[in-house]
C-alpha positions as a Python dict, from the first residue, in 0.01 Angstrom:
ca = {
    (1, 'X'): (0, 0, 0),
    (2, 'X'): (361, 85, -97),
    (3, 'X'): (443, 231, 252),
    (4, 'X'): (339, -127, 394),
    (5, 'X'): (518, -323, 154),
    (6, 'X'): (836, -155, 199),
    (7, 'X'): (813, -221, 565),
    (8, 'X'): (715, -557, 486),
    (9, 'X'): (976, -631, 285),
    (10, 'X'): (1276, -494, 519),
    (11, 'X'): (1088, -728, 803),
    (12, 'X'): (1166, -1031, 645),
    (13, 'X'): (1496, -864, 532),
    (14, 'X'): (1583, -850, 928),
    (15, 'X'): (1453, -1190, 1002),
    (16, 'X'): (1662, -1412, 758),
    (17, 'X'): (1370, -1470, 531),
    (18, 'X'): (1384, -1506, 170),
    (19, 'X'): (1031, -1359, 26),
    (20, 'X'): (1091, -1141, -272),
    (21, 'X'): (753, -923, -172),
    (22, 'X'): (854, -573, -319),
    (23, 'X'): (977, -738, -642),
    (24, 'X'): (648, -907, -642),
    (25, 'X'): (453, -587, -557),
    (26, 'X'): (653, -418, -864),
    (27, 'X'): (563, -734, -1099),
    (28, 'X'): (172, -677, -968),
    (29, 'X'): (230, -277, -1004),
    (30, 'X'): (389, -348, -1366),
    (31, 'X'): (87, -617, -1486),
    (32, 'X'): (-180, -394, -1347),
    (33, 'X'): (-50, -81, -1561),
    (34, 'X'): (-12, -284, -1852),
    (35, 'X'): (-363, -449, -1880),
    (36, 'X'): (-517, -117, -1791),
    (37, 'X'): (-318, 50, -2058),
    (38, 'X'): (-417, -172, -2274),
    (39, 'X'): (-785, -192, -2177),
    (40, 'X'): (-830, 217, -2206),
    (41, 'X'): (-676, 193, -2534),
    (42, 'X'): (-437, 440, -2714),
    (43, 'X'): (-531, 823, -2765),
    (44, 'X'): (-402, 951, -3122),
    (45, 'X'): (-191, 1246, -3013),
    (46, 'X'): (166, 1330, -2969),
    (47, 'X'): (184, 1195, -2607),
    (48, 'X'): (80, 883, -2684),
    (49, 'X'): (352, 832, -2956),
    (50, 'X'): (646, 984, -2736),
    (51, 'X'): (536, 729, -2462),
    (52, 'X'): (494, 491, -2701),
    (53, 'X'): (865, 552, -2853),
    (54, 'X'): (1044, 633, -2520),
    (55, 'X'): (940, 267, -2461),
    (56, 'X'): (1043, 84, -2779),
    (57, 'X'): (1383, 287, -2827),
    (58, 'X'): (1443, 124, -2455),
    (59, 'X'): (1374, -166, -2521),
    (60, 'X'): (1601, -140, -2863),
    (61, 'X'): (1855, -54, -2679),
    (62, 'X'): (1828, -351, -2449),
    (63, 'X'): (1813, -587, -2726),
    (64, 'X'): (2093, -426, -2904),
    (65, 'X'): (2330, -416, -2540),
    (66, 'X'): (2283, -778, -2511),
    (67, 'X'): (2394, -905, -2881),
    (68, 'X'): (2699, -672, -2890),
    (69, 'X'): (2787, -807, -2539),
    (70, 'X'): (2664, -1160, -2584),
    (71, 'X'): (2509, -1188, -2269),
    (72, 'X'): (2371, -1485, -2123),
    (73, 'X'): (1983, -1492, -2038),
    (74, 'X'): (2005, -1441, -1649),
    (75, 'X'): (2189, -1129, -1722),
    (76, 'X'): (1934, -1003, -1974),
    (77, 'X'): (1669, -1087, -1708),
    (78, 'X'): (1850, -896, -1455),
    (79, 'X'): (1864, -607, -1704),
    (80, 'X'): (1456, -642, -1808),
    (81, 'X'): (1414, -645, -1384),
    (82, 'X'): (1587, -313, -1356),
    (83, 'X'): (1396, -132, -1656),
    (84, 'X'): (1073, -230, -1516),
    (85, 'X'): (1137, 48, -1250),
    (86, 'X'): (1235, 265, -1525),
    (87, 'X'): (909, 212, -1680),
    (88, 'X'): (656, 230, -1388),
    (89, 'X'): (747, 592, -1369),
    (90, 'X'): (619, 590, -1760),
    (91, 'X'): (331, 370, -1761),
    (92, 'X'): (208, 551, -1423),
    (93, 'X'): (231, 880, -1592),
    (94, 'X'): (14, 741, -1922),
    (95, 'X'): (-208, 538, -1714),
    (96, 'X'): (-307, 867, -1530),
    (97, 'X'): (-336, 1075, -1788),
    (98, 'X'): (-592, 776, -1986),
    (99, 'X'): (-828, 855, -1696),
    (100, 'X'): (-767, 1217, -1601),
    (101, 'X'): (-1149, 1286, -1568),
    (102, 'X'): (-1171, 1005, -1312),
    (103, 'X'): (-852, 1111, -1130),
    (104, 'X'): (-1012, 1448, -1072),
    (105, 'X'): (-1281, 1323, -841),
    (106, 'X'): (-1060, 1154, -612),
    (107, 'X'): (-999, 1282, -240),
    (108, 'X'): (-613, 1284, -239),
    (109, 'X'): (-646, 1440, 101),
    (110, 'X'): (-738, 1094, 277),
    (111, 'X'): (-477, 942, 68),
    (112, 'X'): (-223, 1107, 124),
    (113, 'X'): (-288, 1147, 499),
    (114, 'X'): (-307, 741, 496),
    (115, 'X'): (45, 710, 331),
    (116, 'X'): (176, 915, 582),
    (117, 'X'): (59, 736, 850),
    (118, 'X'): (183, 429, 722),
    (119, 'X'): (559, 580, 718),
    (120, 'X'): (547, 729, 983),
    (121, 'X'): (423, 457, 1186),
    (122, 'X'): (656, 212, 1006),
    (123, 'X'): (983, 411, 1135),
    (124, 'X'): (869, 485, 1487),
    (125, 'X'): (716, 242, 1624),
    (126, 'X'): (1039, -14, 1558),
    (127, 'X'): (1293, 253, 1649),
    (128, 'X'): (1096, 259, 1967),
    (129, 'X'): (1071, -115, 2009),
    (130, 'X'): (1449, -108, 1890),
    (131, 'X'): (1388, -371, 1619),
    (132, 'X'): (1527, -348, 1245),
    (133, 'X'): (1875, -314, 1143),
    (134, 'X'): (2113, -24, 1235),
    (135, 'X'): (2150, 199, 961),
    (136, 'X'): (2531, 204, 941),
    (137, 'X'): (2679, -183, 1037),
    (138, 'X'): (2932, -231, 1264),
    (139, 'X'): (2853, 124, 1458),
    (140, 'X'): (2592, 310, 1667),
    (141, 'X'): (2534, 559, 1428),
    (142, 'X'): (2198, 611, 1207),
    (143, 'X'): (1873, 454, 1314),
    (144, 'X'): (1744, 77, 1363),
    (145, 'X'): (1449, 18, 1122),
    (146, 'X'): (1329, -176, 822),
    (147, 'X'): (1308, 101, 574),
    (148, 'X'): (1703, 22, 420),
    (149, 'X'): (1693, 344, 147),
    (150, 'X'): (1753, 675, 395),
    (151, 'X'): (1720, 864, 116),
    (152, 'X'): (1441, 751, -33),
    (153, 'X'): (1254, 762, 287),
    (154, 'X'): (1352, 1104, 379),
    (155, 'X'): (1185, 1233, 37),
    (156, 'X'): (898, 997, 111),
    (157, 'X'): (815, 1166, 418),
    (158, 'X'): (915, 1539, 334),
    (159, 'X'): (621, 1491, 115),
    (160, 'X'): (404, 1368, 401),
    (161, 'X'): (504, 1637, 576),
    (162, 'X'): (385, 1857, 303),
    (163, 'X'): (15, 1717, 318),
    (164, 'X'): (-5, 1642, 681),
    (165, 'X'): (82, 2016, 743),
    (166, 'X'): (-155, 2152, 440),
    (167, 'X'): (-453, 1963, 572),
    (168, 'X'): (-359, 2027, 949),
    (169, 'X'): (-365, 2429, 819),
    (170, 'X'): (-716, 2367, 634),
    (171, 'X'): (-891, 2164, 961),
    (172, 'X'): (-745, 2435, 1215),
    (173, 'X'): (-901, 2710, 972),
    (174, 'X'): (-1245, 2489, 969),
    (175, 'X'): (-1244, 2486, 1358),
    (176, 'X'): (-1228, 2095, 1354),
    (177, 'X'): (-1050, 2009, 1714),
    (178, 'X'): (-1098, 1663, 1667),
    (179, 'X'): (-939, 1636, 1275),
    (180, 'X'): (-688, 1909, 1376),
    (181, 'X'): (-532, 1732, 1715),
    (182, 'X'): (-538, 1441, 1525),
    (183, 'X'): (-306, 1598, 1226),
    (184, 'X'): (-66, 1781, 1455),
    (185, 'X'): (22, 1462, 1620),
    (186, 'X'): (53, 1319, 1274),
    (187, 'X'): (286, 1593, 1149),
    (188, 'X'): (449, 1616, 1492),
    (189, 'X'): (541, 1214, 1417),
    (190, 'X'): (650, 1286, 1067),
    (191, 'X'): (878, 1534, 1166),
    (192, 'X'): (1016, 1359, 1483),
    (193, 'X'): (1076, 1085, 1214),
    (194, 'X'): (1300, 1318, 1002),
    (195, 'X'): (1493, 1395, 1273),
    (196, 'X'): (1552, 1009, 1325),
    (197, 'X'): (1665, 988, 948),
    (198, 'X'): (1911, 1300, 1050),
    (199, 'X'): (2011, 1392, 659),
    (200, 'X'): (2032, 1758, 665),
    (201, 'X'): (1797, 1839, 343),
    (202, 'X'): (1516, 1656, 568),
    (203, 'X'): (1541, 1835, 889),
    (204, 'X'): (1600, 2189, 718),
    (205, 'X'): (1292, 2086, 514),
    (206, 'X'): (1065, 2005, 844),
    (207, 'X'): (1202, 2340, 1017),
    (208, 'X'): (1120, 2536, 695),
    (209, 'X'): (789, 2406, 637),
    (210, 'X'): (673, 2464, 998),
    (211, 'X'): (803, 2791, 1008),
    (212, 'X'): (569, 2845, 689),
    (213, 'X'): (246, 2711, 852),
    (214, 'X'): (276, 2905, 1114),
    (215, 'X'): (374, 3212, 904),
    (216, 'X'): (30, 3113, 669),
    (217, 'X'): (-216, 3028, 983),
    (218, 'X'): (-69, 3415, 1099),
    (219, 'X'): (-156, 3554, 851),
    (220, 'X'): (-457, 3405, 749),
    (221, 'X'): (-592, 3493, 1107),
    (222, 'X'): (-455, 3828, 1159),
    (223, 'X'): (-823, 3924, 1241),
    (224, 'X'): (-821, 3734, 1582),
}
């Protein structure tokens, strides 16, 4: 879902409309991880008590920041908003590890391959249509879109690359035209899409990557 609501979100950025969606998709996110957490229940072992104490010694340290600089309660709810993200990355991690049998049996494959589609449908297809805002204001420089971090987004889709190309390689090998066309075009997108982004780390990555598929599917088929 995250691919759509970040699109989402920099759509009603663009048109002027004030709907907090990805803070409400990180309150969901946050509530969800919680409950679950809780639901599972707490294994006795050392991870559990690091988690446990990464958490509290934050949240110590919150409490403490705001009596020795007195501050008011919107600032202190600014300050819980931003540690939230801080903890996802925590809670994610435990809640993962509570069902690690489970997590085993899922096909990441299709997942994966979803997310990328999602991103790399969500920067083309308005840098096409020329909707979104321009990267850099003021100029003609950068890209117009609705994804805002260029970063963020780069990393985002390196790692689509990295799947799209892996299960491209495995369909090819398997002899399915369909699945395989399909991909390519896929990873063709995703990497057209880097090159829209144009930081250096993401194009390099694209060139290097490709240059290893082939180098693999060689390889792999040196028989034919």
């Amino acid at each position: 879902m995250f691919p759509i609501i970040d699109f989402l979100n920099g759509l009603f950025i663009s048109s002027g409309i004030s709907l907090p969606i990805g803070m409400l998709y990180r309150m969901f996110c946050f509530f969800y991880l919680v409950v679950g957490i809780l639901y599972a229940g707490f294994e006795k072992n050392l991870y559990t008590l690091v988690t446990v104490f990464f958490i509290f010694t934050i949240l110590l340290i919150l409490f403490l920041q705001a009596v020795v600089l007195q501050n008011s309660v919107a600032v202190m709810l600014k300050d819980i908003e931003v540690f939230i993200k801080f903890f996802l990355w925590v809670m994610i991690a435990y809640f993962i590890y509570q069902r690690r049998k489970d997590f085993l049996k899922i096909n990441y494959d299709s997942i994966f391959i979803a997310i990328s589609a999602f991103f790399t449908l969500g920067l083309l297809i308005p840098y096409v249509l020329g909707l979104g805002n321009q990267t850099y204001e003021n100029s003609d420089a950068g890209y117009k879109g609705f994804f805002f971090a260029t970063n963020d987004t780069t990393i985002a889709l390196m790692i689509s690359a990295t799947f799209t190309g892996w299960a491209f390689m495995k369909a090819l090998v398997a002899k399915k035209k369909l699945k395989a066309t399909s991909l390519a075009a896929l990873y063709l997108g995703t990497l057209i899409c880097l090159i829209i982004l144009g930081t250096k780390t993401g194009i390099l990555y694209g060139v290097l990557l490709t240059v290893g598929i082939l180098i693999n599917f060689l390889v792999s088929q040196k028989n034919r």
